[in-house]
């Protein structure tokens, strides 16, 4: 046999021996790969169990964060490559005896050759790249952090809690198409006025009594103390009588009254004063917040457009629209009431709320009545002056009821002017039995043109005159129980009515 053939045969035998050696000792390599696969499967099970336990535990946000941090640390520790198993170590030691591994990379071709160093993963370099990659530990899947507020709520449920998407806010009169011509400007006006409008509720011995609206009329920035004006019916112990002149209403000045602001804040207020005839109640409030005060317009005009503002039980702003009516007061109601067309039988929460004009100035305070009425601002301002000056609002009682001639049908006015030669004045509608006026001969149907030498054409003008007479009387040092002389000049009617 040729020397070259002999060498080739010897090399083939050497390769065969090495392959048998690998097959004989290769069980360690196979065992090593199997052990790693089993370890990966076991780690995957443990990670799945920990993820399930983490997601199930939603008891507190702090516990979830702590567990998530611990979970990440354990996963980082498990990502470290496990050391080679015992069969792999034995195989590597066996190769140090001088055998060539037969998979390339050896400098020498005989038994004295040097083995290539093992790879970092503990697997021989001769293993294909895809096998080597599959033997490495894969990066664990990360469970995304889910904020707790999301759990148990869908997108619609979360959105309905946003202030910008409130679905159940009640409509106001400004959404009416009839007010389209003033909606833009009036919306800004109403929102400015709403800053001084509050809601109020009263209770006695823990039982609900009534609710109303009110508005700020005074504020001291230094002491954070202010005054709220509202309706006296807020503290009325029983349903108000349909006849305001009976004086059967009982008022509870000791009732607990709470003010509700639009942001949900509630503040208990303290009773200051109540004037039953004018249906006014004053309360003191102490609150650390920004307060806006209204401006008043004393000259409300007939047929003028106005808005009525109030707050309901949820402190939502309520608005209504109407025009000042050219109308006499109802006989069962106070003669200083002014009525609003289109505002009949208003809800309770409008009671005590401000009435504003299109400029945002307060022209009156809404009051509960059968036809929707308000107390004009000139009466309110005069009452405020008396209360601040004398701590009371006195008013003389004439024991008479009147109608203003100016509000009658023009045809009726023509007849009166022709028969009695009277163009303006107050028509007597009722005279109390046994009153001084009755004793002086005043009868129903008479017309009174002057009071204390001053011409009067409406019942509101009469109320202002009576308040001024009371102020002058007290300024002269007289007491509340003293008598006041009022001069009238009745004109006997001539079968006109």
PDB file of C-alpha atoms in Angstrom, residues 218-339:
ATOM      1  CA  UNK A 218     -71.635  91.996  51.214  1.00  0.00           C
ATOM      2  CA  UNK A 219     -68.059  90.757  51.670  1.00  0.00           C
ATOM      3  CA  UNK A 220     -65.074  91.645  53.872  1.00  0.00           C
ATOM      4  CA  UNK A 221     -61.893  90.315  52.268  1.00  0.00           C
ATOM      5  CA  UNK A 222     -59.818  90.765  55.423  1.00  0.00           C
ATOM      6  CA  UNK A 223     -62.034  88.713  57.734  1.00  0.00           C
ATOM      7  CA  UNK A 224     -63.402  86.470  54.944  1.00  0.00           C
ATOM      8  CA  UNK A 225     -66.904  87.253  56.198  1.00  0.00           C
ATOM      9  CA  UNK A 226     -69.902  88.001  54.026  1.00  0.00           C
ATOM     10  CA  UNK A 227     -73.677  88.365  53.973  1.00  0.00           C
ATOM     11  CA  UNK A 228     -76.107  86.274  51.937  1.00  0.00           C
ATOM     12  CA  UNK A 229     -79.597  87.438  51.003  1.00  0.00           C
ATOM     13  CA  UNK A 230     -82.292  84.813  50.474  1.00  0.00           C
ATOM     14  CA  UNK A 231     -86.008  84.218  50.915  1.00  0.00           C
ATOM     15  CA  UNK A 232     -87.490  84.033  54.407  1.00  0.00           C
ATOM     16  CA  UNK A 233     -89.481  81.002  53.235  1.00  0.00           C
ATOM     17  CA  UNK A 234     -86.254  79.001  53.618  1.00  0.00           C
ATOM     18  CA  UNK A 235     -86.938  78.790  57.348  1.00  0.00           C
ATOM     19  CA  UNK A 236     -90.747  78.691  57.237  1.00  0.00           C
ATOM     20  CA  UNK A 237     -91.898  75.822  59.476  1.00  0.00           C
ATOM     21  CA  UNK A 238     -94.911  74.979  57.348  1.00  0.00           C
ATOM     22  CA  UNK A 239     -96.091  75.399  53.793  1.00  0.00           C
ATOM     23  CA  UNK A 240     -96.621  79.110  53.165  1.00  0.00           C
ATOM     24  CA  UNK A 241    -100.188  80.338  53.114  1.00  0.00           C
ATOM     25  CA  UNK A 242    -101.702  81.320  49.786  1.00  0.00           C
ATOM     26  CA  UNK A 243    -102.767  84.557  51.417  1.00  0.00           C
ATOM     27  CA  UNK A 244     -99.652  86.506  52.397  1.00  0.00           C
ATOM     28  CA  UNK A 245    -101.694  88.859  54.561  1.00  0.00           C
ATOM     29  CA  UNK A 246    -102.836  86.272  57.097  1.00  0.00           C
ATOM     30  CA  UNK A 247     -99.456  86.248  58.894  1.00  0.00           C
ATOM     31  CA  UNK A 248     -99.993  82.606  59.804  1.00  0.00           C
ATOM     32  CA  UNK A 249     -96.471  81.560  58.786  1.00  0.00           C
ATOM     33  CA  UNK A 250     -94.081  80.578  61.546  1.00  0.00           C
ATOM     34  CA  UNK A 251     -90.362  81.080  60.964  1.00  0.00           C
ATOM     35  CA  UNK A 252     -87.592  79.067  62.632  1.00  0.00           C
ATOM     36  CA  UNK A 253     -84.632  81.363  63.130  1.00  0.00           C
ATOM     37  CA  UNK A 254     -82.797  78.500  64.871  1.00  0.00           C
ATOM     38  CA  UNK A 255     -82.933  76.219  61.823  1.00  0.00           C
ATOM     39  CA  UNK A 256     -79.613  74.879  60.562  1.00  0.00           C
ATOM     40  CA  UNK A 257     -78.843  76.385  57.163  1.00  0.00           C
ATOM     41  CA  UNK A 258     -76.101  75.164  54.837  1.00  0.00           C
ATOM     42  CA  UNK A 259     -74.792  76.920  51.733  1.00  0.00           C
ATOM     43  CA  UNK A 260     -73.839  74.834  48.687  1.00  0.00           C
ATOM     44  CA  UNK A 261     -71.317  76.146  46.168  1.00  0.00           C
ATOM     45  CA  UNK A 262     -70.993  74.951  42.593  1.00  0.00           C
ATOM     46  CA  UNK A 263     -67.810  72.980  43.348  1.00  0.00           C
ATOM     47  CA  UNK A 264     -69.660  70.867  45.921  1.00  0.00           C
ATOM     48  CA  UNK A 265     -68.356  72.754  48.963  1.00  0.00           C
ATOM     49  CA  UNK A 266     -70.849  73.174  51.818  1.00  0.00           C
ATOM     50  CA  UNK A 267     -70.599  75.795  54.570  1.00  0.00           C
ATOM     51  CA  UNK A 268     -72.884  76.302  57.549  1.00  0.00           C
ATOM     52  CA  UNK A 269     -74.141  79.879  57.845  1.00  0.00           C
ATOM     53  CA  UNK A 270     -75.501  81.865  60.795  1.00  0.00           C
ATOM     54  CA  UNK A 271     -78.863  83.620  61.029  1.00  0.00           C
ATOM     55  CA  UNK A 272     -78.776  87.428  61.174  1.00  0.00           C
ATOM     56  CA  UNK A 273     -82.246  88.829  60.479  1.00  0.00           C
ATOM     57  CA  UNK A 274     -85.591  87.981  58.899  1.00  0.00           C
ATOM     58  CA  UNK A 275     -88.222  90.421  57.568  1.00  0.00           C
ATOM     59  CA  UNK A 276     -91.464  88.522  57.049  1.00  0.00           C
ATOM     60  CA  UNK A 277     -93.445  91.156  55.168  1.00  0.00           C
ATOM     61  CA  UNK A 278     -90.786  91.664  52.509  1.00  0.00           C
ATOM     62  CA  UNK A 279     -89.828  87.968  52.581  1.00  0.00           C
ATOM     63  CA  UNK A 280     -86.142  88.682  53.220  1.00  0.00           C
ATOM     64  CA  UNK A 281     -83.616  86.726  55.292  1.00  0.00           C
ATOM     65  CA  UNK A 282     -79.962  87.583  55.944  1.00  0.00           C
ATOM     66  CA  UNK A 283     -77.238  85.081  56.822  1.00  0.00           C
ATOM     67  CA  UNK A 284     -73.599  85.473  57.794  1.00  0.00           C
ATOM     68  CA  UNK A 285     -71.024  83.299  56.051  1.00  0.00           C
ATOM     69  CA  UNK A 286     -67.337  82.790  56.837  1.00  0.00           C
ATOM     70  CA  UNK A 287     -65.423  81.087  54.040  1.00  0.00           C
ATOM     71  CA  UNK A 288     -61.895  81.253  52.665  1.00  0.00           C
ATOM     72  CA  UNK A 289     -62.542  81.604  48.960  1.00  0.00           C
ATOM     73  CA  UNK A 290     -62.906  84.213  46.251  1.00  0.00           C
ATOM     74  CA  UNK A 291     -66.294  85.951  46.430  1.00  0.00           C
ATOM     75  CA  UNK A 292     -67.964  88.073  43.764  1.00  0.00           C
ATOM     76  CA  UNK A 293     -70.542  90.752  44.559  1.00  0.00           C
ATOM     77  CA  UNK A 294     -73.389  91.891  42.298  1.00  0.00           C
ATOM     78  CA  UNK A 295     -74.177  95.327  40.976  1.00  0.00           C
ATOM     79  CA  UNK A 296     -77.760  96.585  41.300  1.00  0.00           C
ATOM     80  CA  UNK A 297     -80.046  98.322  38.851  1.00  0.00           C
ATOM     81  CA  UNK A 298     -82.775 100.224  40.698  1.00  0.00           C
ATOM     82  CA  UNK A 299     -84.704 101.203  37.613  1.00  0.00           C
ATOM     83  CA  UNK A 300     -86.224  98.016  36.225  1.00  0.00           C
ATOM     84  CA  UNK A 301     -88.596  98.817  33.384  1.00  0.00           C
ATOM     85  CA  UNK A 302     -91.864  97.246  32.386  1.00  0.00           C
ATOM     86  CA  UNK A 303     -91.527  94.680  29.583  1.00  0.00           C
ATOM     87  CA  UNK A 304     -87.771  94.515  30.170  1.00  0.00           C
ATOM     88  CA  UNK A 305     -86.073  91.172  29.430  1.00  0.00           C
ATOM     89  CA  UNK A 306     -84.727  89.463  32.544  1.00  0.00           C
ATOM     90  CA  UNK A 307     -83.145  86.184  33.640  1.00  0.00           C
ATOM     91  CA  UNK A 308     -83.960  84.377  36.881  1.00  0.00           C
ATOM     92  CA  UNK A 309     -81.049  82.429  38.391  1.00  0.00           C
ATOM     93  CA  UNK A 310     -81.017  79.670  40.977  1.00  0.00           C
ATOM     94  CA  UNK A 311     -79.280  76.471  42.032  1.00  0.00           C
ATOM     95  CA  UNK A 312     -80.956  73.100  42.431  1.00  0.00           C
ATOM     96  CA  UNK A 313     -80.242  70.418  45.038  1.00  0.00           C
ATOM     97  CA  UNK A 314     -77.096  69.382  43.119  1.00  0.00           C
ATOM     98  CA  UNK A 315     -75.846  72.996  42.919  1.00  0.00           C
ATOM     99  CA  UNK A 316     -76.361  73.051  39.150  1.00  0.00           C
ATOM    100  CA  UNK A 317     -77.140  76.471  37.738  1.00  0.00           C
ATOM    101  CA  UNK A 318     -80.771  76.913  36.698  1.00  0.00           C
ATOM    102  CA  UNK A 319     -81.989  79.807  34.573  1.00  0.00           C
ATOM    103  CA  UNK A 320     -85.328  81.038  33.323  1.00  0.00           C
ATOM    104  CA  UNK A 321     -86.246  83.874  31.006  1.00  0.00           C
ATOM    105  CA  UNK A 322     -89.142  86.299  30.822  1.00  0.00           C
ATOM    106  CA  UNK A 323     -90.288  89.880  30.553  1.00  0.00           C
ATOM    107  CA  UNK A 324     -91.433  92.167  33.341  1.00  0.00           C
ATOM    108  CA  UNK A 325     -95.214  92.252  33.175  1.00  0.00           C
ATOM    109  CA  UNK A 326     -97.336  95.362  33.170  1.00  0.00           C
ATOM    110  CA  UNK A 327     -99.523  93.972  35.922  1.00  0.00           C
ATOM    111  CA  UNK A 328    -101.081  94.688  39.297  1.00  0.00           C
ATOM    112  CA  UNK A 329    -100.238  92.328  42.189  1.00  0.00           C
ATOM    113  CA  UNK A 330    -102.653  89.588  43.131  1.00  0.00           C
ATOM    114  CA  UNK A 331    -104.907  90.512  46.035  1.00  0.00           C
ATOM    115  CA  UNK A 332    -103.539  87.680  48.193  1.00  0.00           C
ATOM    116  CA  UNK A 333     -99.929  88.670  47.571  1.00  0.00           C
ATOM    117  CA  UNK A 334     -97.733  91.522  48.719  1.00  0.00           C
ATOM    118  CA  UNK A 335     -98.174  94.720  46.804  1.00  0.00           C
ATOM    119  CA  UNK A 336     -94.442  95.197  46.252  1.00  0.00           C
ATOM    120  CA  UNK A 337     -94.259  92.123  43.978  1.00  0.00           C
ATOM    121  CA  UNK A 338     -93.418  92.527  40.292  1.00  0.00           C
ATOM    122  CA  UNK A 339     -94.372  89.727  37.919  1.00  0.00           C
TER     123      UNK A 339
END
